[in-house]
PDB file of C-alpha atoms in Angstrom:
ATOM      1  CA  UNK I   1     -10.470  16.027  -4.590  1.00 52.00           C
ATOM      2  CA  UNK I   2     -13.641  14.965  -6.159  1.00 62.00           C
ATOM      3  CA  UNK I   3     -16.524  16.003  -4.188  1.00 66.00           C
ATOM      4  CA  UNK I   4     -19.365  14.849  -6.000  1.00 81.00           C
ATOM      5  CA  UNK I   5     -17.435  11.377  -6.666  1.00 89.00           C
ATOM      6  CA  UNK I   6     -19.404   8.250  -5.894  1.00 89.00           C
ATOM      7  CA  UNK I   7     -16.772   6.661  -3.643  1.00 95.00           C
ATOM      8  CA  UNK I   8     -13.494   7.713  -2.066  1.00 96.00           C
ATOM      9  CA  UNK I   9     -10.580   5.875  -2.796  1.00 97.00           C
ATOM     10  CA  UNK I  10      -7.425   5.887  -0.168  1.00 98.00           C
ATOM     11  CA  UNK I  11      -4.327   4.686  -1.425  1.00 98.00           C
ATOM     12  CA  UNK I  12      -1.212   3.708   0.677  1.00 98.00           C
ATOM     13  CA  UNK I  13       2.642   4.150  -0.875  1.00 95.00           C
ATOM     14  CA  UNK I  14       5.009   1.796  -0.806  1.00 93.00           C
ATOM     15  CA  UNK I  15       8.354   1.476   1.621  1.00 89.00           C
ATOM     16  CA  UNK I  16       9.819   4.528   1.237  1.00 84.00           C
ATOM     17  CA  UNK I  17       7.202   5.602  -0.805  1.00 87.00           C
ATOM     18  CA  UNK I  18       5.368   8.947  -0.347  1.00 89.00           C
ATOM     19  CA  UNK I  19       1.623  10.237  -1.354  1.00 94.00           C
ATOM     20  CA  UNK I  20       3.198  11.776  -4.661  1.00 91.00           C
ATOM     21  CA  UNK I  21       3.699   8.355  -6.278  1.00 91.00           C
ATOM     22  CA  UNK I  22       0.097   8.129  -7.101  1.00 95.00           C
ATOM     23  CA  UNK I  23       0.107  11.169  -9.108  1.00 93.00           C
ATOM     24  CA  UNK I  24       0.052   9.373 -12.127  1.00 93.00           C
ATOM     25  CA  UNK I  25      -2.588   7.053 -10.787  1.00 95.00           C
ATOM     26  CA  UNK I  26      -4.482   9.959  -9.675  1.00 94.00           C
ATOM     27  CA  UNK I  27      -3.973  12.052 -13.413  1.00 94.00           C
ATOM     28  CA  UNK I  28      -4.918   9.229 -15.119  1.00 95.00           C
ATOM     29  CA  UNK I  29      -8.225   7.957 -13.149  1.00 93.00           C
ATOM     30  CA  UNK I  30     -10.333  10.935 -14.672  1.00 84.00           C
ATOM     31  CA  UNK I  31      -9.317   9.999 -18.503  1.00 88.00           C
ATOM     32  CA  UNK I  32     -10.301   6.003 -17.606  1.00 91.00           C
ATOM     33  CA  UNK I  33     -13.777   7.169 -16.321  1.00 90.00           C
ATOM     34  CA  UNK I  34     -13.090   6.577 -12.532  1.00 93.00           C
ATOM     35  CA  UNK I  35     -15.909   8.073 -10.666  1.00 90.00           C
ATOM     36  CA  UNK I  36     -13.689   7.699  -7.433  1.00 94.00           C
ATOM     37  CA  UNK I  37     -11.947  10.929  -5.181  1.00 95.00           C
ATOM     38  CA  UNK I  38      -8.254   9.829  -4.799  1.00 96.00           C
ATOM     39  CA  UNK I  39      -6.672  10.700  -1.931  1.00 96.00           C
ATOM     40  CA  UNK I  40      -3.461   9.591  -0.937  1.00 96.00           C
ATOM     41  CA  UNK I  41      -1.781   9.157   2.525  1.00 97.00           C
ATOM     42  CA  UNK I  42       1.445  10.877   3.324  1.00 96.00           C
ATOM     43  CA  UNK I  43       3.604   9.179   5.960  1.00 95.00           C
ATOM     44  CA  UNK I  44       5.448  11.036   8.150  1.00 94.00           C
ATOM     45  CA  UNK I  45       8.995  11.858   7.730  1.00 89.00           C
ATOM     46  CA  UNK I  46       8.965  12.376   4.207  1.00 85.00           C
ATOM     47  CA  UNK I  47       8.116  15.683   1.920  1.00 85.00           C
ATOM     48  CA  UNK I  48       5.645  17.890   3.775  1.00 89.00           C
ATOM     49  CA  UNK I  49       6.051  15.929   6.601  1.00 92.00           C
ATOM     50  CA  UNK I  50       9.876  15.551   7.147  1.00 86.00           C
ATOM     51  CA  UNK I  51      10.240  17.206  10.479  1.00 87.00           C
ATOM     52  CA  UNK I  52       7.743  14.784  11.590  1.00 91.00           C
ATOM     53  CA  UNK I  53       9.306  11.605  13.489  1.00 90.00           C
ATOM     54  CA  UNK I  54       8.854   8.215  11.170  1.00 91.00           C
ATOM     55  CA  UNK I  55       7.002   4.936  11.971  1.00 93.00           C
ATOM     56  CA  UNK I  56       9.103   1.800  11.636  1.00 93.00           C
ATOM     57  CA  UNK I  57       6.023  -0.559  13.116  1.00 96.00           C
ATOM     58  CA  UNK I  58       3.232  -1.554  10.867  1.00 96.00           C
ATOM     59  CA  UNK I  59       0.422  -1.608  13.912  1.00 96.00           C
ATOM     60  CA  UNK I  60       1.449   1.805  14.762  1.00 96.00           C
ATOM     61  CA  UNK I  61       0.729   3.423  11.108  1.00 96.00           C
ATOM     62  CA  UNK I  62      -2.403   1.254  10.736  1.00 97.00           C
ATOM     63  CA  UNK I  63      -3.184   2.844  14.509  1.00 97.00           C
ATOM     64  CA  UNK I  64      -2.695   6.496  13.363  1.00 96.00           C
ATOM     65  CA  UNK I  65      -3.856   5.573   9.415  1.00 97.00           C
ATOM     66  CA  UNK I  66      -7.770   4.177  11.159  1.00 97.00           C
ATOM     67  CA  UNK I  67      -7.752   7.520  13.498  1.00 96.00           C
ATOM     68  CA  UNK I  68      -6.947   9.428  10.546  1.00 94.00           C
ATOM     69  CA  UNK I  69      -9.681   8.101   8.481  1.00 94.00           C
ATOM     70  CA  UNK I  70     -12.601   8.688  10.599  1.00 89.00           C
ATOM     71  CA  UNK I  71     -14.029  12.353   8.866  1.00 89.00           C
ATOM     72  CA  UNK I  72     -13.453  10.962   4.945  1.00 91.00           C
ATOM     73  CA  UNK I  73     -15.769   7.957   5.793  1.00 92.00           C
ATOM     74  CA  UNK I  74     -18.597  10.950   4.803  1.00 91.00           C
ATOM     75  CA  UNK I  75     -18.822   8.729   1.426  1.00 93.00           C
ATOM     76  CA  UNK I  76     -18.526   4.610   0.861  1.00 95.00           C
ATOM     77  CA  UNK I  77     -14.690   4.671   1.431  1.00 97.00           C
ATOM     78  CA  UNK I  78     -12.228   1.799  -0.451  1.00 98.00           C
ATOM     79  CA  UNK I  79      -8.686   1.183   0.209  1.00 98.00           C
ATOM     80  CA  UNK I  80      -5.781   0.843  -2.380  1.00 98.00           C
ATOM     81  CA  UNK I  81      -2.323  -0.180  -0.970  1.00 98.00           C
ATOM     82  CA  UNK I  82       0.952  -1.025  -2.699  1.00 97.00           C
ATOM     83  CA  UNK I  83       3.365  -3.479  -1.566  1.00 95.00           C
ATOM     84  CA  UNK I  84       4.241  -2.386   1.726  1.00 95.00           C
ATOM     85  CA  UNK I  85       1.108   0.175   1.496  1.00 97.00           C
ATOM     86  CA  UNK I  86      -0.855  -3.292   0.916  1.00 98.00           C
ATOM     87  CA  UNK I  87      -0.175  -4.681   4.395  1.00 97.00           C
ATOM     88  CA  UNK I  88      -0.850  -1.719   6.281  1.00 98.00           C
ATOM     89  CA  UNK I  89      -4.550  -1.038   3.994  1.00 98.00           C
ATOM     90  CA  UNK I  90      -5.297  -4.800   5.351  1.00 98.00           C
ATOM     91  CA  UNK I  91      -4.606  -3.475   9.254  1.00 98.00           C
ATOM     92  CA  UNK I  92      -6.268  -0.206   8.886  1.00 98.00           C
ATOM     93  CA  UNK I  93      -9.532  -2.232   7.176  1.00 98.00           C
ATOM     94  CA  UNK I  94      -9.204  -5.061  10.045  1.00 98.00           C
ATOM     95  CA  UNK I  95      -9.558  -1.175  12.906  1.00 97.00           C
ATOM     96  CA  UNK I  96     -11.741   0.165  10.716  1.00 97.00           C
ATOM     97  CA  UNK I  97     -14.098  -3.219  10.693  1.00 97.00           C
ATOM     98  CA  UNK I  98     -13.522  -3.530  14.266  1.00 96.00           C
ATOM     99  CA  UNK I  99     -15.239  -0.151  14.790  1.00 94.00           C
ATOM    100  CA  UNK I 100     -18.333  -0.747  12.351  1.00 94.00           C
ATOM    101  CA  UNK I 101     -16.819   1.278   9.544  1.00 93.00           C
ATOM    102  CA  UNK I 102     -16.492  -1.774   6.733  1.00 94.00           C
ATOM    103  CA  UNK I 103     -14.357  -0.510   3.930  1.00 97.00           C
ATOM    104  CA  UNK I 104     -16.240  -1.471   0.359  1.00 97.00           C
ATOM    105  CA  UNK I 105     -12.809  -3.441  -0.504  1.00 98.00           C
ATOM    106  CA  UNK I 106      -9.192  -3.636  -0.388  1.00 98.00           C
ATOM    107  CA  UNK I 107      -7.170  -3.761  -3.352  1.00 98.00           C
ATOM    108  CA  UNK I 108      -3.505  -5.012  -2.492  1.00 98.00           C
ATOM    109  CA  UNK I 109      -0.819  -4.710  -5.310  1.00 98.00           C
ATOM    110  CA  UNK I 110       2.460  -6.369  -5.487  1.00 96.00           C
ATOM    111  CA  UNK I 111       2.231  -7.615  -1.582  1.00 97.00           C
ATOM    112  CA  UNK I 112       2.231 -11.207  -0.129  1.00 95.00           C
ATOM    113  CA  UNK I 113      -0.480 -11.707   1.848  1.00 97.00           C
ATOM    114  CA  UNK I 114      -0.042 -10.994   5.564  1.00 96.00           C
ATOM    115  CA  UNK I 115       0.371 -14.518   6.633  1.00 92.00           C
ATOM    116  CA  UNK I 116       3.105 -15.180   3.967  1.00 91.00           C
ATOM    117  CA  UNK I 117       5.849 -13.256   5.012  1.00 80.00           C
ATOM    118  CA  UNK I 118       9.263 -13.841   4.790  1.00 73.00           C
ATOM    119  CA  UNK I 119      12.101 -13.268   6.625  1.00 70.00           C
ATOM    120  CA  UNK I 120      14.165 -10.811   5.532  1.00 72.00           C
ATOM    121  CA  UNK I 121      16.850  -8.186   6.732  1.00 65.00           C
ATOM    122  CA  UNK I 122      17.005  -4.642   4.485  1.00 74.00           C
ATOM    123  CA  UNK I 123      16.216  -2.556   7.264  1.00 70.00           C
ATOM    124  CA  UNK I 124      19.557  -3.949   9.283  1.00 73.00           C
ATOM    125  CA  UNK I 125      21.702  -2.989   6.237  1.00 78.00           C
ATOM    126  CA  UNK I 126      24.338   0.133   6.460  1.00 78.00           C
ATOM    127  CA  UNK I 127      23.010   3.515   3.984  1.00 77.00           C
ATOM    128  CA  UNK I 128      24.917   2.299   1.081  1.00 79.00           C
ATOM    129  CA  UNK I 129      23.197  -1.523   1.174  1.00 77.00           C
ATOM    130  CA  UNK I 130      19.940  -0.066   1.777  1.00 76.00           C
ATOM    131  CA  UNK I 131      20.342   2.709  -1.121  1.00 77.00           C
ATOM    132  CA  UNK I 132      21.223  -0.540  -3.173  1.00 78.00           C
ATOM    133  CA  UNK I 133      18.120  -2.491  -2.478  1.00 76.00           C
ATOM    134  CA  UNK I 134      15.401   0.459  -3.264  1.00 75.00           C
ATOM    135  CA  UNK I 135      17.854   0.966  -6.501  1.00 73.00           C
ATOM    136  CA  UNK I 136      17.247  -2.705  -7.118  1.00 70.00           C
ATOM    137  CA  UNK I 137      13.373  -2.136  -7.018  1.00 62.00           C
ATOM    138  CA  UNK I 138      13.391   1.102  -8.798  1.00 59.00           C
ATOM    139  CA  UNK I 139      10.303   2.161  -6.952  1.00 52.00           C
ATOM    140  CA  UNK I 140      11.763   5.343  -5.326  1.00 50.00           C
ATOM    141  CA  UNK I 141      11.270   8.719  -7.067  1.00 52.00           C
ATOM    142  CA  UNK I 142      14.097   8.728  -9.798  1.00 47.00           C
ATOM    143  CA  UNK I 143      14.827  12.421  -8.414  1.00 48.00           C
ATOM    144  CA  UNK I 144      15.546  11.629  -5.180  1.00 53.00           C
ATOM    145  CA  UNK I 145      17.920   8.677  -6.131  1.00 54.00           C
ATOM    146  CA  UNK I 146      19.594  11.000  -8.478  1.00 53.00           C
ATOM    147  CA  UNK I 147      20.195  13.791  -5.383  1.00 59.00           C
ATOM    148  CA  UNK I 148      22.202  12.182  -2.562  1.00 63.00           C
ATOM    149  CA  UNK I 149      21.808  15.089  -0.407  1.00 67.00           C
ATOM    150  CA  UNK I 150      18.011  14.795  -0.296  1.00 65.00           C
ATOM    151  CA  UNK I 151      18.321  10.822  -0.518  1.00 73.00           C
ATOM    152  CA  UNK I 152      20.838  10.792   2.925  1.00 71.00           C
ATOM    153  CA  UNK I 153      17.794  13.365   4.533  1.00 75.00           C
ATOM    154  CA  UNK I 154      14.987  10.546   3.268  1.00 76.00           C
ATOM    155  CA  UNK I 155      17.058   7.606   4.327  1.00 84.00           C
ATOM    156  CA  UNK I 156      15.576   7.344   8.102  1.00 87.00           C
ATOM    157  CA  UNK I 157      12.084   7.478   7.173  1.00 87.00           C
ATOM    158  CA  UNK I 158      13.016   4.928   4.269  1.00 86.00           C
ATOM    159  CA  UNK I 159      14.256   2.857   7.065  1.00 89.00           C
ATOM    160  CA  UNK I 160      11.667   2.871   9.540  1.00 91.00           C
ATOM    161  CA  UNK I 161       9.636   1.475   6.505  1.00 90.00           C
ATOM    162  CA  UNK I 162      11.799  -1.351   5.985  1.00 89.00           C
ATOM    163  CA  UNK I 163      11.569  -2.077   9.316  1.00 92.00           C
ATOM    164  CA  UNK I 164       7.896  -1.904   9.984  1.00 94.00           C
ATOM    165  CA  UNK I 165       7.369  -4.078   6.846  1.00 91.00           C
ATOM    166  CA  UNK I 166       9.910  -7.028   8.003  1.00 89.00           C
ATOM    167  CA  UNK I 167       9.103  -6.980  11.168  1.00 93.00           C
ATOM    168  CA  UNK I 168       5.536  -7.151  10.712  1.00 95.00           C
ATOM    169  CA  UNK I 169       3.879 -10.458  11.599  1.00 94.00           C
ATOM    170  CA  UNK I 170      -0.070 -11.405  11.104  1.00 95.00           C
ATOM    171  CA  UNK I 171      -1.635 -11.581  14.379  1.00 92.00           C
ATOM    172  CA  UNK I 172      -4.471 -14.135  13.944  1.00 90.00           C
ATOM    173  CA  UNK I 173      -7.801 -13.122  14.736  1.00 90.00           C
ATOM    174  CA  UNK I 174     -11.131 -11.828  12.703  1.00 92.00           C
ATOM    175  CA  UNK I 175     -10.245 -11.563   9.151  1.00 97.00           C
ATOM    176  CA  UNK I 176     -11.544  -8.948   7.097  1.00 98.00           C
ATOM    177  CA  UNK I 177     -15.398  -9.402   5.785  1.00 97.00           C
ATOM    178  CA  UNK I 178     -15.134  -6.921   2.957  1.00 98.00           C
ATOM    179  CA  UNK I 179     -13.296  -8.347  -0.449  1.00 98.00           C
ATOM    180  CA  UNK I 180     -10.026  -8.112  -1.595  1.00 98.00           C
ATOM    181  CA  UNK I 181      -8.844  -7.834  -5.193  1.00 98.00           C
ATOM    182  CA  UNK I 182      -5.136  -9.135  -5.344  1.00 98.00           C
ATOM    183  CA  UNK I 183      -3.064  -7.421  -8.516  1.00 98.00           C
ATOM    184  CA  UNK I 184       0.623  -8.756  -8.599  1.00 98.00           C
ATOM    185  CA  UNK I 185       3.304  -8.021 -11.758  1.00 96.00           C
ATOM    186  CA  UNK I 186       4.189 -12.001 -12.849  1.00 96.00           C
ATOM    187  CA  UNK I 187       8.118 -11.147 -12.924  1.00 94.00           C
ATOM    188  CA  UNK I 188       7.694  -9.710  -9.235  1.00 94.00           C
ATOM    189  CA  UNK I 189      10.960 -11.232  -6.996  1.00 90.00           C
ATOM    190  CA  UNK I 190       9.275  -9.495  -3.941  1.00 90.00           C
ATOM    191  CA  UNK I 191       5.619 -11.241  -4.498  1.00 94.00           C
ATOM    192  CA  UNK I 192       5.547 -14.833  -5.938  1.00 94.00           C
ATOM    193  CA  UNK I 193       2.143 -15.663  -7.629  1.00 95.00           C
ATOM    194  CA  UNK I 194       1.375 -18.378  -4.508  1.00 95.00           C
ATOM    195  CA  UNK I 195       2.166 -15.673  -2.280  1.00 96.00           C
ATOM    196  CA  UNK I 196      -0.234 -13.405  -3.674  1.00 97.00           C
ATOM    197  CA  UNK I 197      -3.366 -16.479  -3.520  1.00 97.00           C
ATOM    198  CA  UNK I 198      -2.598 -16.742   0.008  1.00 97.00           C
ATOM    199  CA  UNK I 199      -4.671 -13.595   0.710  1.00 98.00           C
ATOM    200  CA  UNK I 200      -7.543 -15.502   0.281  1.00 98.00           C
ATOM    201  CA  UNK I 201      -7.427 -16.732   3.837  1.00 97.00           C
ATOM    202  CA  UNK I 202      -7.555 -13.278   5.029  1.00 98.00           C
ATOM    203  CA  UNK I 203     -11.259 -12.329   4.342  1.00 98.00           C
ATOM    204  CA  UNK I 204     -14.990 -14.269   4.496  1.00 97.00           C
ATOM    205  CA  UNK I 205     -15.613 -12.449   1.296  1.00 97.00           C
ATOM    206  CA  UNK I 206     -14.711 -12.264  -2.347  1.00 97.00           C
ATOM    207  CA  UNK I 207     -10.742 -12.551  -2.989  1.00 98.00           C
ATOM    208  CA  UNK I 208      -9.914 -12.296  -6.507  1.00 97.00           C
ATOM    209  CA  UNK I 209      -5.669 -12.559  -8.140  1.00 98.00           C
ATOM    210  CA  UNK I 210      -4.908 -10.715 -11.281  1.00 98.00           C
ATOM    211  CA  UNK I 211      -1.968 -10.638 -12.590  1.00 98.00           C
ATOM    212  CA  UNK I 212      -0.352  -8.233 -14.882  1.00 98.00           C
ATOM    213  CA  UNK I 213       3.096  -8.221 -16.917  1.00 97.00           C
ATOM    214  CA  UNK I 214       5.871  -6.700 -14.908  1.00 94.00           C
ATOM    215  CA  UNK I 215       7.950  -6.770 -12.214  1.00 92.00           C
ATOM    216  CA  UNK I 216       7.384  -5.191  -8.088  1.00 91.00           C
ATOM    217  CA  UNK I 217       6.250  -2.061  -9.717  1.00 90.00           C
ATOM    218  CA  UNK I 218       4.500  -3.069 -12.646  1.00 94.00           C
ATOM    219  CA  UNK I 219       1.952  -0.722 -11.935  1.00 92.00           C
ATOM    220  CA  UNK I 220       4.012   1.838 -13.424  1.00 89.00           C
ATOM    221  CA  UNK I 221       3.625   0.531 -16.910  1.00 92.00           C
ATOM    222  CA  UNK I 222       0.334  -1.031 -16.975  1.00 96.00           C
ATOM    223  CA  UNK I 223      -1.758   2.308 -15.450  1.00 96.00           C
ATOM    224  CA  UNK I 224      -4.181   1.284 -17.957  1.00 96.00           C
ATOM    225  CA  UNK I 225      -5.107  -2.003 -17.008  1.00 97.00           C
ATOM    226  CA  UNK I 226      -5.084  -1.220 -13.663  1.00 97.00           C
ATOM    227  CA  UNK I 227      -7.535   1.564 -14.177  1.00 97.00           C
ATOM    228  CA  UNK I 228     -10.050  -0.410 -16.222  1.00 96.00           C
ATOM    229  CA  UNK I 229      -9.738  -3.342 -13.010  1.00 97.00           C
ATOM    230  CA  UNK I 230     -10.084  -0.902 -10.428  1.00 97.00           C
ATOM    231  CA  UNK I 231     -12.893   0.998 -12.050  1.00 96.00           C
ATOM    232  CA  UNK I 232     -14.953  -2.581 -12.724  1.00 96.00           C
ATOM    233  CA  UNK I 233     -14.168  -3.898  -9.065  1.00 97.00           C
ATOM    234  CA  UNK I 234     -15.237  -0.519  -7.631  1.00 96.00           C
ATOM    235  CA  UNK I 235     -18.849  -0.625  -9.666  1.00 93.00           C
ATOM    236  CA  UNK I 236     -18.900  -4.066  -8.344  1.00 94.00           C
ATOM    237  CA  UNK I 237     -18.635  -3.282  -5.029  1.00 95.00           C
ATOM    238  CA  UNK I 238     -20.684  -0.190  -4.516  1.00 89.00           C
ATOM    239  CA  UNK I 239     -24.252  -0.936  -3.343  1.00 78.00           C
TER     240      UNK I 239
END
């Protein structure tokens, strides 16, 4: 933690991702000159959390994710959510709006917007078909794929995620009034480009779409970029 940091900055893991995967993110903010305290949310059933029963709705998390957040809003707060992690920062800042506690901005990597989902049926598959599909991202810790034993223990929370994710459907209402800043990798199969624009329709304010070489998890090898974007969005965006 950063406690003399100008904003806080609360990023959400992919499906099947835990708070770990933005180590690198969070290692790396200091050298770029991000005046921002990182924190990252751990979902249940996962690491330091594993005897803890697993969400597979997205309304649920962003329930328990808004609750959550009430004591860190001590500083201007911003939200940073990838894929899966996108969707539920967008419900957590639609509760957290709802309650007077605007968020300074959403980022939302590699996701389609919330009213441009697709169909889809991972979550249905046996273990071996769903092992196949995070394989196919490469987005889960190479560690765990690598250990079957601890992969088999993670599968059920990995799961749940799935099926909050392609389950989810927008609910229309009040769309968010802070900005969003879109980031999506231009080889991503998950998140076409036109996918990614359609968050525009999902706040009154500023909605901006960069795109960066790379695939689903192209944040992995442009850290850098990302950085320098978040960095210049979040001195935007602070009063």
């Amino acid at each position: 933690m950063a406690d003399d940091a100008a904003v806080r900055l609360v990023c959400l893991p992919h499906a099947g991702g835990s708070a770990t995967a933005y180590f690198p993110f969070s290692r790396a903010a200091a050298g770029a000159g991000l005046d921002a305290d990182i924190v990252a949310v751990q979902y249940p059933g996962r690491q330091d959390r594993l005897g803890e029963a697993c969400y597979d709705d997205v309304d649920a998390m962003a329930d328990a994710i808004a609750d959550d957040l009430g004591p860190w809003f001590d500083r201007p707060v911003a939200l940073f959510g990838h894929s899966m992690g996108a969707t539920l920062g967008y419900e957590v800042a639609r509760r957290l709006e709802a309650r007077g506690a605007r968020p300074l901005g959403l980022f939302a990597s590699a996701c389609r917007a919330p009213s441009a989902q697709r169909i889809e049926y991972v979550h249905q598959r046996d273990d071996d078909g769903l092992i196949a599909a995070i394989r196919e991202l490469s987005g889960t810790d190479s560690a765990v794929l690598g250990d079957d034993e601890l992969l088999r223990m993670v599968l059920p929370a990995i799961r749940g995620d799935y099926t909050a994710v392609e389950t989810y459907r927008h609910r229309p209402g009040r769309e968010l009034e802070c900005p969003i800043h879109v980031l999506v990798g231009d080889d991503d199969p998950v998140t076409e480009i036109a996918e990614a624009d359609a968050w525009r329709a999902h706040t009154t304010g500023e909605c901006v779409v960069e795109v960066f070489p790379g695939g689903h998890f192209y944040l992995n090898a442009q850290l850098a970029g990302v950085l320098a974007s978040v960095k210049a969005r979040l001195g935007d965006w602070i009063p």
